[in-house]
Each structure stands twice: as C-alpha cells, then as structure tokens.
Coordinates of C-alpha atoms in Angstrom, one line a residue:
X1 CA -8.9 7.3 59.9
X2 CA -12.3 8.1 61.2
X3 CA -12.3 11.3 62.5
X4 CA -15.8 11.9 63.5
X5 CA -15.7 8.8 65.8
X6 CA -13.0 10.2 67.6
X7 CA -14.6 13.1 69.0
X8 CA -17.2 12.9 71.7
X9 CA -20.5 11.9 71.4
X10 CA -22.4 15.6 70.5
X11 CA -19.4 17.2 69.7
X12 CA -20.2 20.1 67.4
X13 CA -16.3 21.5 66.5
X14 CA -15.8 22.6 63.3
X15 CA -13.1 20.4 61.3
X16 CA -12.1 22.9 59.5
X17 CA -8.4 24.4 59.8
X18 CA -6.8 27.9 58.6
X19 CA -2.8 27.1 57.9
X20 CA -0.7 30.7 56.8
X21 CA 2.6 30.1 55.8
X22 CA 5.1 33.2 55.2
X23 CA 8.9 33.9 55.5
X24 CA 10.3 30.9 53.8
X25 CA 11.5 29.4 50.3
X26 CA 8.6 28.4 47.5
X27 CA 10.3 24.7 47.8
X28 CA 9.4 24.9 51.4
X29 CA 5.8 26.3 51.0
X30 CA 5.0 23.2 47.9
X31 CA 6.3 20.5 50.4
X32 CA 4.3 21.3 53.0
X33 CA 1.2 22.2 50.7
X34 CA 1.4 19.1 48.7
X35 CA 1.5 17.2 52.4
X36 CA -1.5 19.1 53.1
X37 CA -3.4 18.5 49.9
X38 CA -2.3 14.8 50.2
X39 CA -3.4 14.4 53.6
X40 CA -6.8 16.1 53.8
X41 CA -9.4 18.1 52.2
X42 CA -8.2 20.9 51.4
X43 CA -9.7 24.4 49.2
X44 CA -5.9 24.8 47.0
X45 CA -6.3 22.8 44.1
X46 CA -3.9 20.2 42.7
X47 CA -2.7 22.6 40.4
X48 CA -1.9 25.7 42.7
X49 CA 1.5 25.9 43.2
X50 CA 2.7 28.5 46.0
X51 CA 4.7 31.2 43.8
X52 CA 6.0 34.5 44.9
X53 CA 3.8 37.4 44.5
X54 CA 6.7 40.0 45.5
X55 CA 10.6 40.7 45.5
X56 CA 9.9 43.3 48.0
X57 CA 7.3 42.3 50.5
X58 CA 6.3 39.3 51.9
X59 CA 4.3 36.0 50.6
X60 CA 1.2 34.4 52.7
X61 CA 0.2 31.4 51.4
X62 CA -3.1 30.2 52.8
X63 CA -5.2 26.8 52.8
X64 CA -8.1 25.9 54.5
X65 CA -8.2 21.8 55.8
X66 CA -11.4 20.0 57.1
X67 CA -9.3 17.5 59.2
X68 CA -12.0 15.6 60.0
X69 CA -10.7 12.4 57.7
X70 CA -7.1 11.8 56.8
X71 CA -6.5 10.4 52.9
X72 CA -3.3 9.0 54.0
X73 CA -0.5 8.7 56.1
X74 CA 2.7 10.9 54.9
X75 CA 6.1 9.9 55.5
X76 CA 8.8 12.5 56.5
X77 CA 9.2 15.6 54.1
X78 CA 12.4 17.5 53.4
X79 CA 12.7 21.4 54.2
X80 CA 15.4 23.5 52.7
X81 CA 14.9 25.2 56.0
X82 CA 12.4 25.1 58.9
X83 CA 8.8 26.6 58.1
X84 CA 7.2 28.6 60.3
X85 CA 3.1 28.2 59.8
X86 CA 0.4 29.9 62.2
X87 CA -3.0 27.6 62.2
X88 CA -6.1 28.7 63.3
X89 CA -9.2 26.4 64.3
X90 CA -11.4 24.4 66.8
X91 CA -9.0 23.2 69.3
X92 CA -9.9 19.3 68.3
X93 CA -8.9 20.1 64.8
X94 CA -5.9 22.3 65.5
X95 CA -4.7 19.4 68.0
X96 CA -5.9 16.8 65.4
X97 CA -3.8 18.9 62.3
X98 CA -0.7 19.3 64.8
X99 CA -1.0 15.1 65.3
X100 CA -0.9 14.5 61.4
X101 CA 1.5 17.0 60.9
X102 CA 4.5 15.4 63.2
X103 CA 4.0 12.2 61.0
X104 CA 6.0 13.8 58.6
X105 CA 7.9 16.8 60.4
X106 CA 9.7 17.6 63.1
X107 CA 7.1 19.8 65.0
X108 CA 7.5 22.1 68.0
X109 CA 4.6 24.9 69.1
X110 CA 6.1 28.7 69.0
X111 CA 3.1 30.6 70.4
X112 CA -0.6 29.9 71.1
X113 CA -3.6 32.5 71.6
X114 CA -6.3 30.7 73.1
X115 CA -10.0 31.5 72.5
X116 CA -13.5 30.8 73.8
X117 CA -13.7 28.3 71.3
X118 CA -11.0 28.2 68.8
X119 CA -7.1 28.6 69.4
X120 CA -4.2 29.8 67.3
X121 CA -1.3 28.3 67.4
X122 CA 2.4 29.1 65.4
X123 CA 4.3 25.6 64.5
X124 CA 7.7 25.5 63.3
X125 CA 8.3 22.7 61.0
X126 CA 11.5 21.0 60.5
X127 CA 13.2 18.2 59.1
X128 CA 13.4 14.5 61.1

C-alpha cells in the first residue's frame, strides 16, 4: 500500500503507533505480534518472543509500528481467547492500524481518550 499518498497533501502525522498488550495467554500475545511484525515496521525483532516476566503480576508487552506502509496483507488469525490491546498514536495512524488490523481479526473499539493531536484507543481482538 502507499501510505503516504493517502494522507493529505501537507499532512505532517506521525506514522508511528504504540500497541500494549496485557491480560491474556503468550499464544495470544505471539499471534498478534507476529501479525504485527509481518504487517509493518515494527521495533520487536524477529526473534523476540512475548514470554511471561511474572506468576504473580501482570505482563505488558509493547511494540512500536510506523504504519505508514503495509508489507502484506494477513489473513485471519486464531486467538485462544479475545486480546485486549490499548494503541496510542496520531489519529491517521491509529485509524490506519485499526483498518489493517480487522483484515485479520474480529475488531470492536472498548474505549478512546482523544487528544489535541493523538488518540488512545483500547481494541479487543477476536477470532472471525
């Protein structure tokens, strides 16, 4: 896709996306990571795999996206369970992230906090 023809002409957002994932299975957190990794640029390398950190409190796993080009189209993922993710950026790219993401998942919005120039938005992911 080209993603920087798609926004208008001057149009200064930053691409860049901040996912946090918590409260679900490591199976859960590598599906949608790898989706991630597949789909865009992302700062987790290949070979970080989400793991849990403690039995007795609870995992964030973070990524930062640029959505500004998509590698690929994904087709649907499986979940053990839906995944709760909160996503923080531009409101272009958070829109743009949320478009890519329901190409693979069953998406519905949980919550938004809107900014002067960025939004954040909680998305629970589910299975088609």
């Amino acid at each position: 896709m080209n993603s920087t023809a798609e926004q208008a002409p001057g149009h200064q957002e930053s691409r860049d996306v901040v996912v946090a994932v918590t409260g679900c299975a490591e199976e859960d957190a590598r599906t949608v990571f790898d989706l991630l990794r597949h789909s865009f640029v992302s700062d987790r390398p290949a070979d970080d795999e989400p793991a849990e950190e403690s039995s007795t409190r609870p995992t964030v796993w973070f990524a930062t996206v640029d959505v500004g080009e998509t590698k690929a189209a994904d087709a649907p993922a499986q979940l053990t369970a839906p995944v709760l993710m909160d996503v923080q950026g531009g409101y272009w790219a958070v829109d743009r992230f949320r478009k890519h993401l329901a190409e693979s998942f069953a998406v519905r919005m949980v919550g938004t906090a809107a900014g002067d120039q960025e939004e954040e938005v909680r998305l629970e992911l589910a299975n088609r």
